[in-house]
XYZ file of C-alpha atoms in Angstrom:
765
model
C 69.407 72.219 136.913
C 71.146 72.939 140.139
C 74.463 74.297 141.262
C 76.124 74.080 144.624
C 77.250 77.451 145.906
C 80.501 77.060 147.733
C 81.413 79.976 149.949
C 84.964 80.364 151.139
C 86.268 82.566 153.906
C 88.140 85.603 152.570
C 91.854 85.255 153.196
C 93.808 88.037 154.822
C 90.840 90.277 155.574
C 90.195 91.927 158.926
C 86.777 91.899 160.621
C 84.437 94.543 159.326
C 81.277 95.662 161.091
C 78.249 95.717 158.782
C 74.542 94.923 158.881
C 75.284 92.082 156.398
C 78.008 90.573 158.554
C 75.825 90.529 161.669
C 73.404 88.089 160.081
C 76.116 85.669 159.016
C 76.651 84.111 162.422
C 75.812 80.567 161.451
C 78.449 78.052 160.507
C 78.883 78.729 156.776
C 81.716 78.935 154.337
C 82.628 82.171 152.602
C 83.604 83.097 149.056
C 87.287 83.675 148.541
C 87.087 87.364 147.756
C 90.772 87.522 146.945
C 90.403 85.065 144.094
C 88.076 87.246 142.096
C 89.786 90.531 142.901
C 92.900 89.373 141.066
C 91.581 87.261 138.216
C 93.130 89.460 135.545
C 96.535 87.868 135.848
C 97.703 90.114 138.690
C 99.330 88.946 141.880
C 97.294 89.187 145.089
C 98.493 91.744 147.605
C 100.160 90.491 150.739
C 97.762 92.434 152.954
C 94.244 93.611 152.185
C 91.422 95.253 154.035
C 87.741 95.638 153.362
C 88.025 99.115 154.800
C 90.655 100.181 152.276
C 89.853 98.846 148.816
C 92.125 101.442 147.246
C 95.130 99.797 148.851
C 94.481 96.621 146.918
C 94.828 98.356 143.582
C 97.916 100.168 144.785
C 99.622 96.911 145.685
C 99.453 95.666 142.107
C 102.233 98.089 141.231
C 104.580 96.619 143.833
C 107.823 96.077 141.932
C 108.870 93.296 144.258
C 106.283 90.960 142.752
C 108.128 88.201 140.899
C 105.418 87.828 138.247
C 104.756 91.493 137.618
C 103.629 92.152 134.076
C 105.342 95.273 132.830
C 104.267 97.010 129.684
C 103.120 100.346 128.452
C 99.788 102.055 128.644
C 98.976 104.347 125.782
C 95.624 103.576 124.320
C 94.592 106.947 122.920
C 96.541 109.415 120.783
C 98.892 111.419 122.964
C 98.308 109.197 125.994
C 101.664 107.638 126.831
C 101.176 107.008 130.556
C 98.591 105.053 132.453
C 95.429 106.704 133.649
C 96.273 105.776 137.230
C 99.634 107.470 137.000
C 98.162 110.763 135.890
C 96.269 111.246 139.133
C 99.260 110.259 141.264
C 101.723 112.417 139.405
C 99.452 115.451 139.663
C 99.905 115.485 143.424
C 103.694 115.740 143.191
C 105.950 118.593 142.264
C 107.506 118.144 138.818
C 111.169 117.245 138.983
C 111.052 115.888 142.513
C 112.860 112.534 143.014
C 109.607 110.819 143.947
C 107.846 112.224 140.905
C 110.647 111.040 138.625
C 110.476 107.567 140.164
C 106.720 107.383 139.698
C 107.006 108.516 136.083
C 109.572 105.811 135.389
C 107.446 103.136 137.016
C 104.242 104.323 135.383
C 105.744 103.957 131.924
C 105.770 100.251 132.723
C 102.223 100.119 134.127
C 99.870 98.455 131.691
C 96.373 97.164 132.276
C 96.226 94.136 130.007
C 92.471 94.005 130.507
C 91.304 97.610 130.144
C 93.773 99.034 127.618
C 92.715 96.768 124.742
C 89.123 97.963 125.328
C 89.753 101.660 124.759
C 88.436 101.435 121.204
C 84.978 100.854 122.719
C 84.925 104.509 123.755
C 85.395 105.833 120.226
C 81.922 105.211 118.770
C 78.534 105.490 120.486
C 77.407 102.318 118.704
C 79.708 100.227 120.900
C 77.465 100.951 123.895
C 74.789 98.756 122.330
C 76.850 95.572 122.597
C 79.578 96.135 125.190
C 79.815 96.425 128.954
C 81.006 99.691 130.469
C 81.813 99.498 134.158
C 82.083 103.272 134.433
C 78.550 103.821 133.150
C 76.706 105.799 135.869
C 73.946 104.035 137.768
C 71.881 104.852 140.833
C 73.724 103.691 143.926
C 71.968 101.503 146.478
C 72.454 102.355 150.136
C 73.485 99.805 152.766
C 70.078 100.000 154.434
C 68.276 99.403 151.131
C 70.516 96.410 150.482
C 69.769 95.040 153.944
C 66.053 95.377 153.247
C 66.354 93.400 149.969
C 68.251 90.601 151.673
C 65.646 90.514 154.440
C 62.906 90.061 151.822
C 64.888 87.234 150.243
C 64.943 85.402 153.565
C 61.267 85.977 154.332
C 59.746 85.443 150.873
C 62.228 82.991 149.373
C 59.544 80.441 148.410
C 57.344 83.026 146.690
C 59.849 85.166 144.775
C 59.086 85.517 141.062
C 61.927 85.161 138.490
C 61.585 88.818 137.526
C 61.932 89.832 141.181
C 65.039 87.691 141.651
C 66.681 89.311 138.627
C 65.663 92.765 139.877
C 67.133 92.112 143.340
C 70.456 90.967 141.902
C 70.674 94.041 139.704
C 69.908 96.407 142.587
C 72.401 94.761 144.944
C 75.110 95.067 142.274
C 74.742 98.872 142.459
C 75.881 99.004 146.074
C 79.142 100.823 146.824
C 82.170 98.772 145.741
C 83.590 98.620 149.254
C 80.460 96.712 150.369
C 80.757 94.002 147.704
C 83.109 91.675 149.651
C 80.761 91.728 152.623
C 77.744 91.131 150.397
C 79.399 88.150 148.732
C 80.141 86.584 152.105
C 76.507 86.888 153.198
C 74.433 83.692 153.437
C 71.364 85.636 152.358
C 73.060 86.674 149.135
C 74.079 83.050 148.610
C 70.416 82.119 149.036
C 69.446 84.673 146.386
C 71.968 83.142 143.958
C 70.598 79.680 144.668
C 67.105 80.914 143.857
C 68.367 82.360 140.563
C 69.864 79.007 139.599
C 66.674 77.198 140.633
C 64.584 79.466 138.406
C 67.049 79.839 135.555
C 64.739 78.129 133.047
C 62.148 80.860 133.650
C 64.384 83.847 132.860
C 64.068 85.430 129.454
C 67.120 86.717 127.558
C 67.041 90.305 128.947
C 66.805 88.917 132.502
C 69.742 86.595 131.940
C 71.841 89.435 130.551
C 70.902 91.680 133.509
C 71.917 88.966 135.968
C 75.231 88.428 134.179
C 75.870 92.174 134.341
C 75.185 92.049 138.076
C 77.702 89.233 138.486
C 80.299 91.313 136.638
C 79.633 94.390 138.788
C 79.884 92.354 141.982
C 83.036 90.543 140.890
C 81.750 86.988 141.170
C 84.762 84.615 140.966
C 85.190 83.465 137.382
C 85.635 79.852 138.491
C 82.412 79.690 140.534
C 80.343 76.603 139.728
C 77.171 78.704 139.496
C 78.523 80.232 136.280
C 78.598 76.793 134.632
C 74.803 76.737 134.845
C 74.535 80.221 133.345
C 76.929 79.390 130.512
C 74.832 76.329 129.653
C 71.675 78.419 129.662
C 73.194 81.042 127.386
C 74.296 78.246 125.030
C 70.647 77.200 124.726
C 69.595 80.788 124.020
C 72.128 81.683 121.287
C 69.741 81.227 118.387
C 67.117 83.410 120.091
C 69.435 86.371 120.582
C 70.346 89.302 118.369
C 73.898 90.119 117.306
C 74.039 92.971 119.826
C 72.923 90.653 122.622
C 75.381 87.940 121.658
C 78.278 90.379 121.573
C 77.234 91.840 124.912
C 77.069 88.401 126.533
C 80.486 87.469 125.100
C 81.842 90.776 126.394
C 80.424 90.143 129.872
C 82.024 86.713 130.006
C 85.280 88.339 128.987
C 84.866 90.930 131.733
C 84.307 88.165 134.249
C 87.581 86.626 133.123
C 85.868 83.332 132.357
C 86.579 81.214 129.300
C 83.356 79.999 127.688
C 84.376 77.763 124.753
C 80.951 76.092 124.487
C 79.118 79.390 124.177
C 81.630 80.773 121.670
C 81.500 77.657 119.517
C 77.727 78.015 119.112
C 78.078 81.788 118.697
C 80.569 81.293 115.865
C 78.238 78.789 114.209
C 75.541 81.438 114.344
C 77.940 83.971 112.817
C 78.777 81.687 109.918
C 75.177 82.220 108.801
C 74.786 85.866 109.796
C 78.259 87.371 109.279
C 77.084 89.601 106.445
C 74.749 91.369 108.897
C 77.615 92.644 111.072
C 77.897 96.407 111.298
C 81.285 98.112 111.556
C 81.183 98.400 115.351
C 79.950 94.816 115.689
C 82.756 93.588 113.437
C 85.515 95.353 115.399
C 84.073 94.237 118.742
C 83.769 90.654 117.497
C 87.421 90.620 116.389
C 88.418 91.854 119.852
C 86.413 89.050 121.510
C 87.918 86.464 119.160
C 91.412 87.657 120.002
C 90.812 87.526 123.744
C 89.295 84.035 123.547
C 92.109 82.717 121.302
C 89.665 80.439 119.507
C 87.906 80.753 116.171
C 87.260 78.665 113.055
C 89.512 79.922 110.283
C 86.738 79.915 107.671
C 84.933 82.541 109.771
C 88.072 84.699 109.909
C 88.245 84.667 106.118
C 84.682 85.974 105.988
C 85.513 88.677 108.520
C 88.498 89.687 106.399
C 86.150 90.438 103.501
C 84.107 92.656 105.841
C 87.265 94.510 106.855
C 87.779 95.396 103.213
C 84.160 96.503 102.982
C 84.567 98.936 105.894
C 88.258 99.826 105.413
C 87.592 103.482 104.569
C 85.494 103.937 107.742
C 87.899 102.305 110.204
C 89.794 104.642 112.529
C 93.389 104.231 113.670
C 92.639 102.579 117.014
C 90.224 100.146 115.380
C 92.976 99.191 112.933
C 95.090 98.313 115.957
C 92.228 96.273 117.435
C 91.818 94.330 114.184
C 95.514 93.484 114.076
C 95.614 92.450 117.729
C 92.530 90.231 117.391
C 93.894 88.421 114.361
C 97.337 88.141 115.955
C 96.078 86.696 119.242
C 93.902 84.154 117.461
C 96.817 83.133 115.187
C 94.764 84.121 112.153
C 96.504 85.622 109.175
C 95.436 88.564 107.066
C 96.168 88.678 103.349
C 98.963 90.866 102.047
C 96.360 93.012 100.292
C 94.486 93.750 103.525
C 97.716 94.420 105.426
C 98.790 96.916 102.809
C 95.395 98.595 103.057
C 95.797 98.865 106.829
C 99.333 100.170 106.350
C 98.099 102.828 103.920
C 95.348 103.819 106.367
C 97.841 104.284 109.197
C 100.421 106.071 107.056
C 97.888 108.789 106.312
C 97.963 109.913 109.969
C 100.555 107.931 111.922
C 101.384 110.839 114.210
C 97.965 110.431 115.837
C 98.220 106.658 116.188
C 98.561 105.609 119.830
C 101.688 103.700 120.777
C 99.524 100.781 121.885
C 97.869 100.508 118.446
C 101.239 100.967 116.735
C 102.675 97.982 118.600
C 99.654 95.828 117.689
C 99.855 96.710 114.000
C 103.556 95.886 113.983
C 102.760 92.515 115.562
C 100.559 91.708 112.579
C 103.114 92.899 110.034
C 105.572 90.574 111.772
C 103.073 87.704 111.755
C 102.217 88.106 108.054
C 105.756 89.099 106.937
C 104.357 91.922 104.824
C 106.949 94.572 104.001
C 105.063 97.864 103.840
C 108.001 100.147 103.179
C 106.199 103.467 103.600
C 104.791 102.298 106.935
C 108.229 101.257 108.170
C 109.775 104.547 107.038
C 107.219 106.566 108.973
C 107.583 104.199 111.906
C 111.323 104.889 111.855
C 110.621 108.605 112.126
C 108.256 108.526 115.114
C 109.535 105.502 117.054
C 112.760 106.999 118.479
C 110.735 109.753 120.175
C 108.152 107.325 121.574
C 110.463 104.571 122.797
C 111.558 106.332 126.042
C 107.903 106.589 127.127
C 107.026 103.076 126.008
C 107.058 100.142 128.424
C 109.689 97.475 127.907
C 107.147 94.997 126.544
C 106.182 97.498 123.870
C 109.858 98.170 123.140
C 110.433 94.438 122.804
C 107.609 94.053 120.293
C 108.869 96.976 118.192
C 112.379 95.526 118.156
C 111.179 92.024 117.379
C 109.063 93.302 114.485
C 112.110 94.993 112.966
C 114.170 91.807 113.167
C 111.372 89.590 111.829
C 110.904 91.921 108.863
C 114.721 92.176 108.477
C 114.501 95.971 108.605
C 117.527 97.607 110.201
C 116.695 101.168 111.222
C 119.666 102.431 113.191
C 117.676 105.284 114.701
C 115.138 102.865 116.173
C 117.761 100.400 117.369
C 119.866 103.139 118.962
C 116.808 104.496 120.790
C 116.037 101.007 122.097
C 119.624 100.454 123.237
C 119.764 103.838 124.970
C 116.441 103.449 126.779
C 116.871 99.935 128.184
C 119.872 99.979 130.582
C 118.237 102.315 133.162
C 115.076 100.196 133.316
C 116.356 96.726 132.545
C 114.942 95.502 135.874
C 111.447 95.816 134.376
C 112.278 93.274 131.646
C 110.812 89.806 131.827
C 112.933 86.889 130.683
C 110.982 86.954 127.425
C 111.736 90.634 126.850
C 115.475 90.149 127.377
C 115.505 87.129 125.087
C 113.623 88.767 122.215
C 115.628 91.990 122.403
C 118.995 90.198 122.388
C 117.764 87.979 119.575
C 116.617 90.985 117.541
C 119.900 92.871 117.842
C 121.816 89.692 117.046
C 119.601 88.824 114.091
C 119.998 92.280 112.563
C 123.749 91.983 113.195
C 123.809 95.447 114.723
C 125.801 96.827 117.624
C 124.595 100.197 118.938
C 126.979 103.006 119.982
C 126.508 102.060 123.670
C 127.040 98.352 122.957
C 129.101 97.620 126.072
C 126.602 99.254 128.438
C 123.659 97.739 126.589
C 124.945 94.162 126.531
C 126.441 94.189 130.014
C 123.181 95.421 131.554
C 121.145 92.732 129.793
C 123.624 89.950 130.596
C 123.637 90.989 134.252
C 119.854 90.926 134.261
C 119.901 87.389 132.851
C 121.958 86.366 135.884
C 119.489 88.052 138.238
C 116.486 86.424 136.594
C 117.802 82.844 136.479
C 114.816 81.492 138.487
C 112.517 82.838 135.781
C 114.705 81.423 133.016
C 114.468 78.031 134.712
C 110.697 78.245 134.238
C 111.119 79.262 130.583
C 114.304 77.524 129.381
C 113.644 78.497 125.770
C 114.214 82.136 126.704
C 117.731 81.460 128.012
C 118.709 79.684 124.795
C 117.275 82.561 122.760
C 119.392 84.989 124.806
C 122.583 83.025 124.306
C 122.071 82.552 120.562
C 121.346 86.257 120.110
C 124.518 87.051 122.041
C 126.500 84.551 119.957
C 125.370 86.254 116.753
C 126.841 89.463 118.203
C 130.062 87.697 119.350
C 129.287 87.736 123.065
C 129.886 84.493 124.926
C 129.040 84.630 128.661
C 130.807 81.422 129.672
C 129.006 80.892 132.991
C 125.600 81.091 131.328
C 126.674 78.855 128.441
C 128.092 76.286 130.843
C 124.797 76.290 132.729
C 122.691 76.056 129.540
C 124.653 73.012 128.334
C 124.636 71.276 131.719
C 122.802 67.925 131.841
C 120.325 69.316 134.361
C 119.311 72.296 132.229
C 119.212 70.217 129.055
C 116.846 67.801 130.771
C 114.789 70.764 132.022
C 114.597 72.214 128.510
C 113.380 68.931 127.088
C 110.808 68.264 129.799
C 109.448 71.687 130.750
C 109.446 73.721 127.575
C 106.536 73.492 125.162
C 109.034 73.938 122.320
C 111.418 71.438 120.749
C 114.793 72.885 121.750
C 117.206 70.294 120.357
C 118.118 72.539 117.408
C 118.815 75.493 119.701
C 120.958 73.420 122.040
C 122.868 71.952 119.093
C 123.478 75.390 117.534
C 124.776 76.771 120.824
C 126.992 73.737 121.422
C 128.472 73.839 117.917
C 129.073 77.570 118.104
C 130.935 77.395 121.376
C 133.063 74.563 119.949
C 134.253 76.725 117.062
C 134.428 80.195 118.603
C 135.676 79.371 122.105
C 138.446 76.786 121.649
C 139.598 77.251 125.254
C 136.164 76.474 126.667
C 136.256 73.472 129.008
C 132.719 73.531 130.342
C 129.669 71.378 129.661
C 128.930 70.148 126.144
C 126.008 68.275 124.647
C 126.089 64.502 124.767
C 127.068 62.693 121.563
C 123.523 61.332 121.352
C 121.974 64.814 121.330
C 124.609 66.078 118.915
C 123.718 63.305 116.488
C 120.010 63.990 116.937
C 120.504 67.697 116.266
C 122.642 66.933 113.217
C 119.996 64.663 111.706
C 117.192 67.155 112.316
C 119.063 70.075 110.763
C 120.478 68.108 107.835
C 117.054 66.771 106.888
C 115.626 70.277 106.996
C 118.496 71.783 104.983
C 118.512 69.013 102.373
C 114.766 69.246 101.896
C 114.972 73.029 101.616
C 117.766 73.113 99.050
C 116.469 70.209 96.958
C 113.230 72.131 96.420
C 115.019 75.162 94.943
C 115.610 74.947 91.173
C 118.248 77.688 91.303
C 120.320 75.558 93.693
C 119.898 72.380 91.665
C 120.973 74.272 88.557
C 124.098 75.558 90.294
C 124.982 72.102 91.635
C 124.569 70.443 88.235
C 126.634 73.087 86.430
C 129.385 72.959 89.046
C 129.588 69.183 88.637
C 129.720 69.771 84.875
C 132.461 72.347 85.176
C 134.598 70.461 87.679
C 134.389 67.049 86.051
C 131.881 65.090 88.095
C 130.239 64.700 91.505
C 133.497 63.499 93.075
C 134.861 67.049 92.872
C 132.093 68.671 94.856
C 130.178 67.766 97.980
C 126.807 69.036 99.086
C 126.766 68.876 102.872
C 126.679 70.980 106.017
C 130.250 71.986 106.779
C 128.969 73.527 110.005
C 125.778 71.583 110.734
C 124.833 73.746 113.726
C 124.506 76.815 111.474
C 121.397 75.246 109.901
C 122.290 75.606 106.227
C 124.234 73.529 103.716
C 127.187 74.330 101.496
C 128.842 73.087 98.328
C 132.414 72.244 99.235
C 135.200 72.258 96.652
C 138.879 71.571 97.344
C 141.713 72.875 95.162
C 145.330 71.771 95.065
C 148.419 73.975 94.942
C 147.882 74.489 91.203
C 144.271 75.595 91.821
C 142.975 72.397 90.269
C 139.966 70.587 91.796
C 140.588 67.498 93.877
C 138.274 64.432 93.738
C 137.816 64.381 97.501
C 134.169 63.278 97.638
C 134.570 59.519 97.975
C 130.849 59.178 98.682
C 129.876 60.315 95.196
C 128.437 57.523 93.072
C 127.830 58.337 89.401
C 124.206 57.852 88.377
C 122.992 56.312 85.147
C 122.624 59.669 83.463
C 126.182 60.633 84.321
C 128.512 60.213 81.374
C 130.493 57.039 81.117
C 133.446 59.126 80.085
C 135.146 60.982 82.903
C 137.816 63.489 82.066
C 140.908 64.134 84.052
C 140.267 66.316 87.052
C 142.883 68.717 85.713
C 140.261 69.760 83.166
C 140.257 70.914 79.560
C 141.510 74.318 78.516
C 138.699 76.486 77.230
C 140.187 78.076 74.109
C 138.621 80.207 71.387
C 138.342 77.160 69.113
C 136.533 75.193 71.805
C 134.160 78.101 72.461
C 133.344 78.241 68.757
C 132.629 74.508 68.721
C 130.395 74.853 71.782
C 128.512 77.754 70.248
C 128.086 76.213 66.777
C 127.086 72.656 67.701
C 124.664 71.130 65.180
C 122.956 74.431 64.432
C 126.065 75.977 62.987
C 126.554 79.688 63.233
C 122.994 80.522 64.286
C 123.646 79.862 67.955
C 125.245 83.177 68.766
C 122.503 85.171 67.095
C 119.836 83.218 68.957
C 121.681 83.811 72.187
C 121.798 87.546 71.596
C 118.115 87.598 70.678
C 117.128 85.622 73.798
C 119.149 87.559 76.344
C 119.454 90.922 74.687
C 123.167 90.895 75.501
C 126.395 89.624 74.025
C 127.568 86.359 75.601
C 130.061 86.825 78.410
C 133.599 86.766 77.010
C 135.727 84.121 78.683
C 139.399 84.410 79.349
C 141.582 82.445 77.037
C 143.160 79.287 78.331
C 140.869 79.149 81.358
C 140.780 75.611 82.650
C 137.209 74.345 82.924
C 136.811 70.586 83.344
C 133.865 69.394 81.299
C 131.082 67.110 82.447
C 129.775 64.101 80.595
C 126.679 65.959 79.412
C 128.800 67.394 76.608
C 129.187 64.040 74.893
C 129.802 65.337 71.388
C 132.359 67.861 72.563
C 134.174 65.198 74.534
C 134.273 62.959 71.473
C 135.635 65.741 69.278
C 138.336 66.473 71.819
C 139.301 62.788 72.003
C 138.885 62.630 75.757
C 140.292 59.570 77.427
C 138.234 57.392 79.753
C 139.784 57.380 83.182
C 139.792 54.633 85.733
C 138.301 55.221 89.189
C 139.187 57.978 91.604
C 142.682 58.365 92.921
C 143.261 56.263 96.046
C 143.508 58.205 99.298
C 147.238 57.622 99.494
C 147.889 59.613 96.327
C 145.423 62.419 97.148
C 147.073 65.775 97.550
C 146.354 67.809 100.632
C 143.999 70.639 99.662
C 145.625 74.012 99.396
C 142.280 75.826 99.293
C 138.926 74.726 100.743
C 135.956 76.521 99.264
C 132.525 76.777 100.843
C 130.198 77.753 98.009
C 126.969 79.297 99.226
C 123.908 80.151 97.177
C 122.270 82.954 99.140
C 118.775 84.395 99.024
C 117.307 87.731 100.047
C 116.075 86.401 103.390
C 119.666 86.060 104.554
C 120.219 89.827 104.370
C 118.779 92.894 106.009
C 115.948 94.264 103.911
C 117.136 96.209 100.878
C 120.820 95.794 101.717
C 123.742 93.423 101.362
C 124.352 93.167 105.096
C 124.080 89.571 106.265
C 121.768 88.705 109.128
C 123.258 87.461 112.373
C 123.072 83.684 111.894
C 124.538 83.822 108.393
C 127.223 86.310 109.381
C 128.152 84.018 112.281
C 128.419 81.094 109.877
C 130.790 83.038 107.599
C 132.853 83.994 110.636
C 133.136 80.393 111.767
C 133.969 79.082 108.289
C 136.877 81.522 108.129
C 138.016 80.292 111.530
C 138.137 76.748 110.159
C 140.185 77.788 107.132
C 137.449 77.906 104.502
C 137.145 80.548 101.833
C 133.499 81.461 101.305
C 132.415 81.751 97.685
C 129.046 83.450 97.470
C 126.691 82.907 94.591
C 124.699 85.980 95.468
C 121.034 85.942 94.562
C 121.294 89.319 92.851
C 123.917 87.800 90.505
C 122.834 84.190 90.100
C 119.064 84.502 89.677
C 119.276 86.831 86.635
C 121.783 84.417 85.096
C 119.206 81.619 85.127
C 117.646 83.270 82.085
C 120.996 83.438 80.276
C 122.863 80.858 78.249
C 124.500 77.784 79.691
C 127.909 79.066 78.628
C 127.419 82.310 80.527
C 126.475 80.417 83.664
C 129.549 78.219 83.354
C 131.751 81.259 82.855
C 130.298 82.904 85.964
C 130.852 79.789 88.061
C 134.374 79.337 86.701
C 135.317 82.843 87.706
C 133.848 82.349 91.184
C 135.610 79.040 91.824
C 138.987 79.494 90.203
C 139.578 83.177 90.844
C 138.222 83.621 94.374
C 139.303 86.544 96.485
C 141.859 84.595 98.531
């Protein structure tokens, strides 16, 4: 095996006098030091210097960076600010303007690499299988390093594998400010070439020591030399212990290098040895899985059983690590395990770090588990923590509430109060998810005008970022529409042909439904709008997508099919009712009924075609009066007077008493009743010319609990918006509420008909 070591000249670095640099006078290329300094997703500083390494870290907090990642840092109980901020703030007088500015900025500072690793400090066992950069080691002086490199040059053909590994380890203990110069040295490049040449001769401890040295020195994660080492580690997996495998995976993670081949073999190994994992090994493995974003789901199911085995020994921060690992790898946890984790946290939530709290909420959102006690305690501590939580953390808390349909006004008010002063720290994603969450929960905070105006203004300022993530702009506008805010300039831009094309080409999501919902909403709620609209082709495409989804959803629900059949029975046939989407862009269907001036149903559904099982006899649409005699006939039937007693025995209640002379048209399914009443067979439907104009248009909706805030009768944003728009179009909404209709499914047919009759013919008009 061989690897070509490509050295690139460091960009933006000034000359630095060193014994290493003096020897590098030949024509060679240099490693790009900047590339490995910033591999953790940070932006490179505009100016750097080998003489001032501290300045490089300081530049990462430059708020002018367009890609700055802004979140919170609070990895241990009571630690709400970043570790870097603590040292800076200690040098300033409390209350000074500069100190206040630093505190505000430091709330947003979050190390996405180090903060998730804090759990590794909580048990000594983690030291056996994790890398700790802060672990003390004997420092190597510049002169000692120069001597080693001299030996490499002189004895390069006679160096033993053990000596090569030892040299790399010693050089990695040089002062950090010397590392860039070392990496640009041709003699160090020669040493790396020798390690690759002899890689087959290294045993596992030597390979691990060399990988540690690469981590300490900051070898670029994309360097071709690492391909050779990854391949070698792949060949050694089955010779390594669990501690060694976890350590190697952790070192690759620390290098910032994705190693899918190694992990695939590692996971195969684990499928045979997963029962041997200790508690610390299990938690560390879940962290590695989450960071790699890859794992076979059958392995995750095995790990879930181990979580249950160790659940009583897991601490609060480890619970957060478990949730984050499963969340990042898109692996679900069972409701039982989530409730166990919720119970564990509820026992001592005050000492749970904000970082772990956010991660646990992510998993509750992902699994849709409603742990009420957890959410109650969360509602008590969150308002106090939100001001010291970065905007990304605030976004995740808010999004979890909306996904779980839990409206806690204290939490939402704290979010709304904390955001306007620091809205500039929001990414496009944060703005989108926060607006969506408030809109979904259909909640306007006390400072609604300040809250919404600050976020809308920030959308304008961040338009270049929204162009890169068009799905976020549509999420913003839909969330605003739920809350009855319609920023016309932004809507006009979002519906422009250029942005629509951008959304279809650049986004990884299918956005036709979102575009169609926005377009339909603006058509109903902003009649004076004269800006861009979707093309007829896209409107038709959106209609077909949403109708197919709605029809499939409703046709799979027996409670809906029962309601539809009984309404057809009551009204006189399918021509009196129409199942369709009155407002297709609102993503749900309705049962439309039209009544004339006498509150009688009209046969407006010309598309209805009677099926074979529909009665051949159709009664007049004016219906049959439901009198006491008719009720008695319906109740007696062939079984005589036993029907009422059986009904009482089955339901435990007396049948619902119907009003006398209530007009309920009967369906063909009541053949015998129709015969007894001497019903006349009618010809076809009335021609359009003789159809009366409807006096009342009803939109009958069968609702379910997922359309309301948890434990309440407050509609969520989309469904409230639909009701609002139906009223605008002149419809009266008739709700078959789930808390009324579902219990009726166990009652008699007559009681269901009576309930539907009251809803349809005596609506609250």
